[in-house]
Structure formats: structure tokens, C-alpha cells
């Protein structure tokens, strides 16, 4: 968390981070609702520590993607997926996500990881299929930024997120709640693609560890009404994205939550009906009914898909 001058090819990490943002913008992947973007940016800038290097400039963006994910690039760009926002209950939970991500930047985790191991070949094979021609550029060190650092670096980001939240106006007890939320695997039969937030380390362990770390912390600010007034369009859009992507169980779960929050809003019942229609003849799956073998196969799918 001290200054880290870049060496030789490490400048490519910063250049590629900028190119990745241009890639998102060209493909209209950035979610442009000004109220949502402003909320994420405001909270992110409030929590971000002072930059230690001239190549770090904190910027916060929202990507339209229903997967519950967030990631940070070494130049200070932090992205939150609409699928993550759709699952959060209030501004404190969003602050918990961003507090974790800014520590990947402040701790120079992409650079540390690049220096400690050569993952360029593996990353190129994975990302060339995902990002097309840009995959070869991302392979120069940003693979772990998008798909998860080592357990040690993820734990370090968690630990420092606790400190940031304790010193902020937000409720630090929101951090373990994030892992509780993401542990809900509604589509257990066919899980979505793995994300940084679902694999390193296991969610249950992260929830238990951070819950112990904030146990004695004073209760901070939470404003679910303000948060929901901004994020509600993201919730409904994400449910429709899940229906379109053929993940009806997740759509049903999120739509059910909406009807419980807003029992007088008929449009949310209609959305729930659309989710059930997308389910078709398939039965709703209770993750607790899965066998250990099925859970292991699903865990493998999360990593390999």
C-alpha cells in the first residue's frame, strides 16, 4: 500500500485497463443511468484511499451484466455489475462491495500477482474466446483482476475493507452480508459463470471471518429506501435479463423478493408471472436437496465455464 513504480512491461497493465474500458463503451456494456452511476461513483470516491501512484485514478462504473460481480483494474477503474446491484439491499452493502474492490487497487494486487506468477498463457487462452482480439491484450496480467486473485490477496482485501468501513459512515456489518447474499445459488442445477465474488475463497468462510471482525463495531448508516429508489430499475431489468438468458429460477427468486417488498405494485407480480412462464415444465430446485456429488459438479462448472 506504498507507491509501486512500474517496471518494463507492467506499463501494459495500465494501457490495457484503459483499452478495456473503451471496449466496454464501444459495445454499450456500460449502464448509463445517471442516478445509478452517480450513486456508485459517490460512494466509491468516498471510500477510496488517496492514490499512491500517478497511474492510479479512481473511477467507478456500472456494467450491464446480470452476474453478481464486481472487479477493479490496476489503474483505479472499478466496475460493478447490474446483477450485483440488483441483489443488494442498501447503500451499506454497496459500500462493502466497493471497499473490498478499492483495496485491490490500493494494494497493487494486479501488479503483485503479475510479478509473482506468469499467468499470461492461461489468461490468453481463456480471454481470447471471451473478448475476441482484446483477449491477447488482457492476457498481459489482467486475468486475475477480472476473475479473482489468490486467497491471500482476496483475504487481504476483505481485512482492509473492514478497516475502511469501520472508519466510514456506513455500517460495517454489511460486509459479511454480501457473502451471505452471494451464497444463494438459485440455479443450482446449472450455475452461472464463476465470478471474483463466488470463488476466492469460499463464501461461507469469508462470511464467518468478516462477521467476527465486525462483531464489536458500532452500527453505521444504512438507507435502503434511498438505495432502492435509485436501483429499482436495475432490479427489474436484471430479472428480465435472467429470463432472457434462461435462468428462470434466479428470476423467480429476485421477482419474489420484489413482490414482498412492494405488495401493492401489480407490475412486479406480472414480472414474477413472466419468470414462472420461462420456467416451463422445469421444477423449482432447492439447493439443499442437491447431493454432494451434484454440488461438486456445480463447483467445477463455475470454474470451467
mmCIF file of C-alpha atoms in Angstrom:
data_model
loop_
_atom_site.group_PDB
_atom_site.id
_atom_site.type_symbol
_atom_site.label_atom_id
_atom_site.label_comp_id
_atom_site.label_asym_id
_atom_site.label_seq_id
_atom_site.Cartn_x
_atom_site.Cartn_y
_atom_site.Cartn_z
ATOM 1 C CA UNK A 1 0.000 0.000 0.000
ATOM 2 C CA UNK A 2 3.047 2.185 -0.585
ATOM 3 C CA UNK A 3 3.996 3.531 -4.041
ATOM 4 C CA UNK A 4 4.885 0.822 -6.565
ATOM 5 C CA UNK A 5 6.786 2.101 -9.618
ATOM 6 C CA UNK A 6 6.026 0.123 -12.750
ATOM 7 C CA UNK A 7 8.721 -1.969 -14.388
ATOM 8 C CA UNK A 8 9.201 -2.759 -18.071
ATOM 9 C CA UNK A 9 6.096 -4.487 -19.462
ATOM 10 C CA UNK A 10 3.975 -3.626 -16.401
ATOM 11 C CA UNK A 11 3.016 -0.381 -18.143
ATOM 12 C CA UNK A 12 0.953 -2.625 -20.410
ATOM 13 C CA UNK A 13 -1.328 -3.368 -17.435
ATOM 14 C CA UNK A 14 -2.347 0.288 -17.284
ATOM 15 C CA UNK A 15 -2.665 0.686 -21.041
ATOM 16 C CA UNK A 16 -4.809 -2.436 -21.285
ATOM 17 C CA UNK A 17 -7.035 -1.233 -18.443
ATOM 18 C CA UNK A 18 -7.834 1.867 -20.485
ATOM 19 C CA UNK A 19 -8.428 -0.218 -23.606
ATOM 20 C CA UNK A 20 -10.776 -2.484 -21.707
ATOM 21 C CA UNK A 21 -12.911 0.499 -20.713
ATOM 22 C CA UNK A 22 -13.024 1.592 -24.357
ATOM 23 C CA UNK A 23 -14.072 -1.943 -25.264
ATOM 24 C CA UNK A 24 -16.983 -1.792 -22.809
ATOM 25 C CA UNK A 25 -18.019 1.642 -24.071
ATOM 26 C CA UNK A 26 -17.923 0.629 -27.751
ATOM 27 C CA UNK A 27 -20.181 -2.340 -27.059
ATOM 28 C CA UNK A 28 -22.598 -0.271 -24.952
ATOM 29 C CA UNK A 29 -21.910 -2.529 -21.977
ATOM 30 C CA UNK A 30 -21.739 0.444 -19.605
ATOM 31 C CA UNK A 31 -25.019 1.045 -17.786
ATOM 32 C CA UNK A 32 -25.633 4.734 -18.326
ATOM 33 C CA UNK A 33 -28.496 5.591 -15.944
ATOM 34 C CA UNK A 34 -27.086 8.806 -14.418
ATOM 35 C CA UNK A 35 -28.645 8.275 -10.989
ATOM 36 C CA UNK A 36 -27.231 4.758 -10.655
ATOM 37 C CA UNK A 37 -23.829 5.799 -11.970
ATOM 38 C CA UNK A 38 -23.735 8.794 -9.624
ATOM 39 C CA UNK A 39 -24.614 6.697 -6.567
ATOM 40 C CA UNK A 40 -21.890 4.134 -7.267
ATOM 41 C CA UNK A 41 -19.329 6.842 -8.012
ATOM 42 C CA UNK A 42 -20.201 8.916 -4.958
ATOM 43 C CA UNK A 43 -19.847 6.018 -2.534
ATOM 44 C CA UNK A 44 -16.735 4.730 -4.279
ATOM 45 C CA UNK A 45 -14.947 8.067 -4.195
ATOM 46 C CA UNK A 46 -15.859 8.480 -0.542
ATOM 47 C CA UNK A 47 -14.229 5.174 0.367
ATOM 48 C CA UNK A 48 -11.212 5.160 -1.962
ATOM 49 C CA UNK A 49 -7.890 5.891 -0.225
ATOM 50 C CA UNK A 50 -5.525 8.527 -1.617
ATOM 51 C CA UNK A 51 -3.740 7.277 -4.727
ATOM 52 C CA UNK A 52 -0.095 6.393 -4.138
ATOM 53 C CA UNK A 53 0.964 6.417 -7.796
ATOM 54 C CA UNK A 54 0.392 8.719 -10.762
ATOM 55 C CA UNK A 55 -1.085 5.857 -12.810
ATOM 56 C CA UNK A 56 -3.929 5.317 -10.306
ATOM 57 C CA UNK A 57 -7.069 7.402 -10.756
ATOM 58 C CA UNK A 58 -10.220 6.033 -9.149
ATOM 59 C CA UNK A 59 -13.267 5.860 -11.398
ATOM 60 C CA UNK A 60 -16.397 3.832 -10.745
ATOM 61 C CA UNK A 61 -18.646 2.335 -13.409
ATOM 62 C CA UNK A 62 -21.650 0.036 -13.774
ATOM 63 C CA UNK A 63 -21.652 -2.774 -16.343
ATOM 64 C CA UNK A 64 -24.881 -4.256 -17.642
ATOM 65 C CA UNK A 65 -24.355 -7.895 -16.770
ATOM 66 C CA UNK A 66 -26.735 -9.990 -14.629
ATOM 67 C CA UNK A 67 -23.934 -11.951 -12.959
ATOM 68 C CA UNK A 68 -23.364 -10.798 -9.351
ATOM 69 C CA UNK A 69 -19.847 -9.470 -9.805
ATOM 70 C CA UNK A 70 -17.543 -6.511 -9.247
ATOM 71 C CA UNK A 71 -13.896 -6.062 -10.158
ATOM 72 C CA UNK A 72 -11.105 -3.489 -10.069
ATOM 73 C CA UNK A 73 -8.319 -2.797 -12.555
ATOM 74 C CA UNK A 74 -4.812 -1.597 -11.604
ATOM 75 C CA UNK A 75 -5.372 1.912 -12.984
ATOM 76 C CA UNK A 76 -8.190 2.510 -10.482
ATOM 77 C CA UNK A 77 -11.192 1.676 -12.660
ATOM 78 C CA UNK A 78 -13.775 -0.200 -10.578
ATOM 79 C CA UNK A 79 -16.775 -1.903 -12.163
ATOM 80 C CA UNK A 80 -19.966 -3.157 -10.507
ATOM 81 C CA UNK A 81 -22.329 -5.405 -12.469
ATOM 82 C CA UNK A 82 -26.028 -4.639 -12.569
ATOM 83 C CA UNK A 83 -26.533 -8.203 -11.300
ATOM 84 C CA UNK A 84 -24.649 -7.286 -8.131
ATOM 85 C CA UNK A 85 -26.636 -4.090 -7.578
ATOM 86 C CA UNK A 86 -29.898 -5.996 -8.080
ATOM 87 C CA UNK A 87 -29.097 -8.267 -5.124
ATOM 88 C CA UNK A 88 -28.030 -5.596 -2.626
ATOM 89 C CA UNK A 89 -30.416 -4.288 -0.001
ATOM 90 C CA UNK A 90 -28.964 -0.847 0.756
ATOM 91 C CA UNK A 91 -26.118 1.620 0.349
ATOM 92 C CA UNK A 92 -24.066 -0.027 3.122
ATOM 93 C CA UNK A 93 -23.899 -3.284 1.172
ATOM 94 C CA UNK A 94 -22.795 -1.375 -1.914
ATOM 95 C CA UNK A 95 -20.159 0.346 0.220
ATOM 96 C CA UNK A 96 -18.957 -3.075 1.395
ATOM 97 C CA UNK A 97 -18.506 -4.251 -2.206
ATOM 98 C CA UNK A 98 -16.622 -1.087 -3.177
ATOM 99 C CA UNK A 99 -14.487 -1.088 -0.027
ATOM 100 C CA UNK A 100 -13.247 -4.538 -0.999
ATOM 101 C CA UNK A 101 -12.538 -3.560 -4.597
ATOM 102 C CA UNK A 102 -10.618 -0.338 -3.898
ATOM 103 C CA UNK A 103 -8.192 -2.364 -1.803
ATOM 104 C CA UNK A 104 -7.252 -4.452 -4.832
ATOM 105 C CA UNK A 105 -6.164 -1.167 -6.425
ATOM 106 C CA UNK A 106 -4.559 0.364 -3.341
ATOM 107 C CA UNK A 107 -2.680 -2.866 -2.658
ATOM 108 C CA UNK A 108 -1.458 -3.056 -6.286
ATOM 109 C CA UNK A 109 -2.758 -6.618 -6.358
ATOM 110 C CA UNK A 110 -2.710 -6.924 -10.148
ATOM 111 C CA UNK A 111 0.953 -5.899 -10.183
ATOM 112 C CA UNK A 112 1.830 -8.112 -7.228
ATOM 113 C CA UNK A 113 0.148 -11.055 -8.907
ATOM 114 C CA UNK A 114 1.828 -10.312 -12.249
ATOM 115 C CA UNK A 115 5.243 -10.316 -10.601
ATOM 116 C CA UNK A 116 4.663 -13.445 -8.543
ATOM 117 C CA UNK A 117 3.455 -15.764 -11.289
ATOM 118 C CA UNK A 118 3.267 -15.932 -15.039
ATOM 119 C CA UNK A 119 -0.394 -16.359 -15.957
ATOM 120 C CA UNK A 120 -0.209 -14.835 -19.410
ATOM 121 C CA UNK A 121 -0.641 -18.073 -21.347
ATOM 122 C CA UNK A 122 -3.594 -19.296 -19.275
ATOM 123 C CA UNK A 123 -5.262 -15.897 -19.415
ATOM 124 C CA UNK A 124 -4.821 -15.636 -23.157
ATOM 125 C CA UNK A 125 -6.460 -18.995 -23.726
ATOM 126 C CA UNK A 126 -9.426 -18.080 -21.539
ATOM 127 C CA UNK A 127 -9.990 -14.479 -22.549
ATOM 128 C CA UNK A 128 -9.336 -14.702 -26.279
ATOM 129 C CA UNK A 129 -12.666 -16.515 -26.539
ATOM 130 C CA UNK A 130 -14.436 -14.023 -24.293
ATOM 131 C CA UNK A 131 -13.068 -10.713 -25.538
ATOM 132 C CA UNK A 132 -12.030 -11.632 -29.068
ATOM 133 C CA UNK A 133 -8.960 -9.736 -30.259
ATOM 134 C CA UNK A 134 -8.671 -7.908 -26.958
ATOM 135 C CA UNK A 135 -8.080 -11.213 -25.175
ATOM 136 C CA UNK A 136 -4.405 -11.205 -26.107
ATOM 137 C CA UNK A 137 -4.024 -7.780 -24.532
ATOM 138 C CA UNK A 138 -5.856 -8.706 -21.344
ATOM 139 C CA UNK A 139 -3.660 -11.773 -21.061
ATOM 140 C CA UNK A 140 -0.776 -9.479 -20.142
ATOM 141 C CA UNK A 141 -1.787 -9.538 -16.491
ATOM 142 C CA UNK A 142 -5.425 -8.538 -16.015
ATOM 143 C CA UNK A 143 -6.888 -12.024 -15.872
ATOM 144 C CA UNK A 144 -6.886 -12.157 -12.081
ATOM 145 C CA UNK A 145 -8.331 -8.641 -11.848
ATOM 146 C CA UNK A 146 -11.429 -9.873 -13.669
ATOM 147 C CA UNK A 147 -11.662 -13.433 -12.352
ATOM 148 C CA UNK A 148 -10.187 -13.450 -8.870
ATOM 149 C CA UNK A 149 -6.894 -13.086 -7.074
ATOM 150 C CA UNK A 150 -5.244 -15.597 -4.779
ATOM 151 C CA UNK A 151 -6.919 -16.458 -1.493
ATOM 152 C CA UNK A 152 -4.287 -14.408 0.325
ATOM 153 C CA UNK A 153 -4.947 -11.260 -1.705
ATOM 154 C CA UNK A 154 -8.729 -11.678 -1.522
ATOM 155 C CA UNK A 155 -8.455 -12.083 2.248
ATOM 156 C CA UNK A 156 -6.241 -9.013 2.450
ATOM 157 C CA UNK A 157 -8.853 -7.003 0.542
ATOM 158 C CA UNK A 158 -11.519 -8.259 2.960
ATOM 159 C CA UNK A 159 -9.423 -7.349 6.009
ATOM 160 C CA UNK A 160 -8.757 -3.826 4.790
ATOM 161 C CA UNK A 161 -12.374 -3.409 3.738
ATOM 162 C CA UNK A 162 -13.290 -3.966 7.390
ATOM 163 C CA UNK A 163 -10.972 -1.101 8.382
ATOM 164 C CA UNK A 164 -12.342 1.215 5.694
ATOM 165 C CA UNK A 165 -15.939 0.525 6.684
ATOM 166 C CA UNK A 166 -15.219 0.935 10.397
ATOM 167 C CA UNK A 167 -13.852 4.407 9.637
ATOM 168 C CA UNK A 168 -16.708 5.358 7.316
ATOM 169 C CA UNK A 169 -20.303 6.412 7.883
ATOM 170 C CA UNK A 170 -21.541 3.065 6.549
ATOM 171 C CA UNK A 171 -22.485 0.020 8.584
ATOM 172 C CA UNK A 172 -19.508 -2.423 8.571
ATOM 173 C CA UNK A 173 -21.871 -5.310 9.377
ATOM 174 C CA UNK A 174 -22.892 -5.169 5.706
ATOM 175 C CA UNK A 175 -19.647 -6.857 4.610
ATOM 176 C CA UNK A 176 -20.458 -10.411 5.780
ATOM 177 C CA UNK A 177 -23.995 -9.930 4.462
ATOM 178 C CA UNK A 178 -22.562 -9.672 0.956
ATOM 179 C CA UNK A 179 -21.231 -13.205 1.153
ATOM 180 C CA UNK A 180 -24.494 -14.491 2.614
ATOM 181 C CA UNK A 181 -26.363 -12.982 -0.336
ATOM 182 C CA UNK A 182 -23.998 -14.390 -2.941
ATOM 183 C CA UNK A 183 -24.062 -17.849 -1.359
ATOM 184 C CA UNK A 184 -27.662 -18.161 -2.563
ATOM 185 C CA UNK A 185 -27.364 -20.300 -5.688
ATOM 186 C CA UNK A 186 -30.870 -20.218 -7.142
ATOM 187 C CA UNK A 187 -29.884 -22.027 -10.325
ATOM 188 C CA UNK A 188 -28.019 -24.824 -8.576
ATOM 189 C CA UNK A 189 -28.651 -27.250 -11.398
ATOM 190 C CA UNK A 190 -26.791 -25.046 -13.874
ATOM 191 C CA UNK A 191 -24.816 -22.295 -12.121
ATOM 192 C CA UNK A 192 -23.777 -19.150 -13.934
ATOM 193 C CA UNK A 193 -20.182 -18.423 -14.891
ATOM 194 C CA UNK A 194 -17.807 -18.004 -11.949
ATOM 195 C CA UNK A 195 -17.048 -14.511 -10.691
ATOM 196 C CA UNK A 196 -14.447 -12.973 -8.453
ATOM 197 C CA UNK A 197 -17.010 -12.855 -5.674
ATOM 198 C CA UNK A 198 -18.041 -16.508 -5.857
ATOM 199 C CA UNK A 199 -14.783 -18.425 -5.833
ATOM 200 C CA UNK A 200 -11.924 -16.958 -3.755
ATOM 201 C CA UNK A 201 -12.129 -18.158 -1.033
ATOM 202 C CA UNK A 202 -15.396 -19.932 -0.294
ATOM 203 C CA UNK A 203 -18.235 -17.595 0.551
ATOM 204 C CA UNK A 204 -19.181 -19.294 3.819
ATOM 205 C CA UNK A 205 -15.652 -18.906 5.174
ATOM 206 C CA UNK A 206 -15.479 -15.268 4.124
ATOM 207 C CA UNK A 207 -18.826 -14.540 5.749
ATOM 208 C CA UNK A 208 -17.776 -16.148 9.036
ATOM 209 C CA UNK A 209 -14.391 -14.433 9.107
ATOM 210 C CA UNK A 210 -15.638 -10.925 8.344
ATOM 211 C CA UNK A 211 -18.613 -11.338 10.681
ATOM 212 C CA UNK A 212 -16.187 -11.988 13.536
ATOM 213 C CA UNK A 213 -14.107 -8.965 12.526
ATOM 214 C CA UNK A 214 -17.061 -6.551 12.678
ATOM 215 C CA UNK A 215 -18.850 -8.139 15.650
ATOM 216 C CA UNK A 216 -17.893 -5.328 18.038
ATOM 217 C CA UNK A 217 -18.226 -2.497 15.513
ATOM 218 C CA UNK A 218 -20.883 0.187 16.074
ATOM 219 C CA UNK A 219 -23.858 0.044 13.737
ATOM 220 C CA UNK A 220 -23.387 2.536 10.930
ATOM 221 C CA UNK A 221 -25.578 4.185 8.329
ATOM 222 C CA UNK A 222 -27.986 2.254 6.115
ATOM 223 C CA UNK A 223 -30.536 3.835 3.799
ATOM 224 C CA UNK A 224 -32.484 1.107 1.986
ATOM 225 C CA UNK A 225 -35.227 3.478 0.821
ATOM 226 C CA UNK A 226 -32.856 5.876 -0.926
ATOM 227 C CA UNK A 227 -30.886 2.999 -2.390
ATOM 228 C CA UNK A 228 -33.980 1.264 -3.721
ATOM 229 C CA UNK A 229 -35.377 4.460 -5.221
ATOM 230 C CA UNK A 230 -32.250 4.600 -7.390
ATOM 231 C CA UNK A 231 -31.637 0.906 -8.051
ATOM 232 C CA UNK A 232 -35.218 -0.320 -8.601
ATOM 233 C CA UNK A 233 -34.967 -0.077 -12.430
ATOM 234 C CA UNK A 234 -31.796 -2.179 -12.225
ATOM 235 C CA UNK A 235 -33.658 -4.854 -10.270
ATOM 236 C CA UNK A 236 -36.435 -5.198 -12.835
ATOM 237 C CA UNK A 237 -34.001 -5.085 -15.774
ATOM 238 C CA UNK A 238 -31.839 -7.798 -14.203
ATOM 239 C CA UNK A 239 -34.843 -10.071 -13.704
ATOM 240 C CA UNK A 240 -35.712 -9.698 -17.380
ATOM 241 C CA UNK A 241 -32.081 -10.379 -18.297
ATOM 242 C CA UNK A 242 -32.228 -13.631 -16.326
ATOM 243 C CA UNK A 243 -35.444 -14.617 -18.069
ATOM 244 C CA UNK A 244 -33.876 -13.910 -21.451
ATOM 245 C CA UNK A 245 -30.683 -15.803 -20.533
ATOM 246 C CA UNK A 246 -32.756 -18.836 -19.443
ATOM 247 C CA UNK A 247 -32.104 -18.636 -15.710
ATOM 248 C CA UNK A 248 -35.752 -18.652 -14.598
ATOM 249 C CA UNK A 249 -35.075 -19.868 -11.048
ATOM 250 C CA UNK A 250 -32.925 -16.820 -10.311
ATOM 251 C CA UNK A 251 -35.525 -14.596 -11.989
ATOM 252 C CA UNK A 252 -38.256 -16.113 -9.810
ATOM 253 C CA UNK A 253 -36.246 -15.588 -6.627
ATOM 254 C CA UNK A 254 -35.492 -11.927 -7.394
ATOM 255 C CA UNK A 255 -39.037 -11.221 -8.586
ATOM 256 C CA UNK A 256 -40.492 -12.851 -5.468
ATOM 257 C CA UNK A 257 -38.352 -10.532 -3.364
ATOM 258 C CA UNK A 258 -39.762 -7.549 -5.263
ATOM 259 C CA UNK A 259 -43.365 -8.596 -4.706
ATOM 260 C CA UNK A 260 -42.668 -8.991 -0.991
ATOM 261 C CA UNK A 261 -41.106 -5.523 -0.807
ATOM 262 C CA UNK A 262 -43.834 -3.875 -2.865
ATOM 263 C CA UNK A 263 -47.047 -5.910 -2.416
ATOM 264 C CA UNK A 264 -49.191 -3.146 -3.935
ATOM 265 C CA UNK A 265 -47.246 -2.950 -7.231
ATOM 266 C CA UNK A 266 -49.025 -5.154 -9.833
ATOM 267 C CA UNK A 267 -46.211 -4.805 -12.378
ATOM 268 C CA UNK A 268 -43.922 -6.835 -10.124
ATOM 269 C CA UNK A 269 -46.457 -9.672 -9.951
ATOM 270 C CA UNK A 270 -46.574 -9.585 -13.747
ATOM 271 C CA UNK A 271 -42.791 -9.845 -13.804
ATOM 272 C CA UNK A 272 -42.957 -12.802 -11.430
ATOM 273 C CA UNK A 273 -45.509 -14.409 -13.746
ATOM 274 C CA UNK A 274 -43.130 -13.966 -16.693
ATOM 275 C CA UNK A 275 -40.386 -15.662 -14.696
ATOM 276 C CA UNK A 276 -42.621 -18.622 -13.888
ATOM 277 C CA UNK A 277 -43.667 -18.834 -17.545
ATOM 278 C CA UNK A 278 -39.986 -19.035 -18.502
ATOM 279 C CA UNK A 279 -39.591 -21.920 -16.064
ATOM 280 C CA UNK A 280 -41.953 -24.022 -18.169
ATOM 281 C CA UNK A 281 -42.125 -27.688 -17.152
ATOM 282 C CA UNK A 282 -38.945 -27.477 -15.098
ATOM 283 C CA UNK A 283 -39.319 -27.927 -11.362
ATOM 284 C CA UNK A 284 -38.043 -25.338 -8.929
ATOM 285 C CA UNK A 285 -34.817 -26.565 -7.351
ATOM 286 C CA UNK A 286 -33.990 -26.424 -3.674
ATOM 287 C CA UNK A 287 -30.186 -26.210 -3.367
ATOM 288 C CA UNK A 288 -30.414 -28.016 -0.024
ATOM 289 C CA UNK A 289 -31.726 -31.075 -1.871
ATOM 290 C CA UNK A 290 -28.660 -31.369 -4.102
ATOM 291 C CA UNK A 291 -26.355 -34.279 -3.365
ATOM 292 C CA UNK A 292 -22.710 -33.678 -2.505
ATOM 293 C CA UNK A 293 -21.776 -35.031 -5.918
ATOM 294 C CA UNK A 294 -24.067 -32.540 -7.652
ATOM 295 C CA UNK A 295 -22.644 -29.687 -5.596
ATOM 296 C CA UNK A 296 -19.098 -30.715 -6.539
ATOM 297 C CA UNK A 297 -20.024 -30.859 -10.226
ATOM 298 C CA UNK A 298 -21.597 -27.421 -9.983
ATOM 299 C CA UNK A 299 -18.455 -26.059 -8.330
ATOM 300 C CA UNK A 300 -16.405 -27.402 -11.236
ATOM 301 C CA UNK A 301 -18.793 -25.781 -13.730
ATOM 302 C CA UNK A 302 -18.321 -22.432 -12.019
ATOM 303 C CA UNK A 303 -14.587 -22.614 -12.648
ATOM 304 C CA UNK A 304 -14.563 -24.121 -16.124
ATOM 305 C CA UNK A 305 -17.476 -22.389 -17.866
#
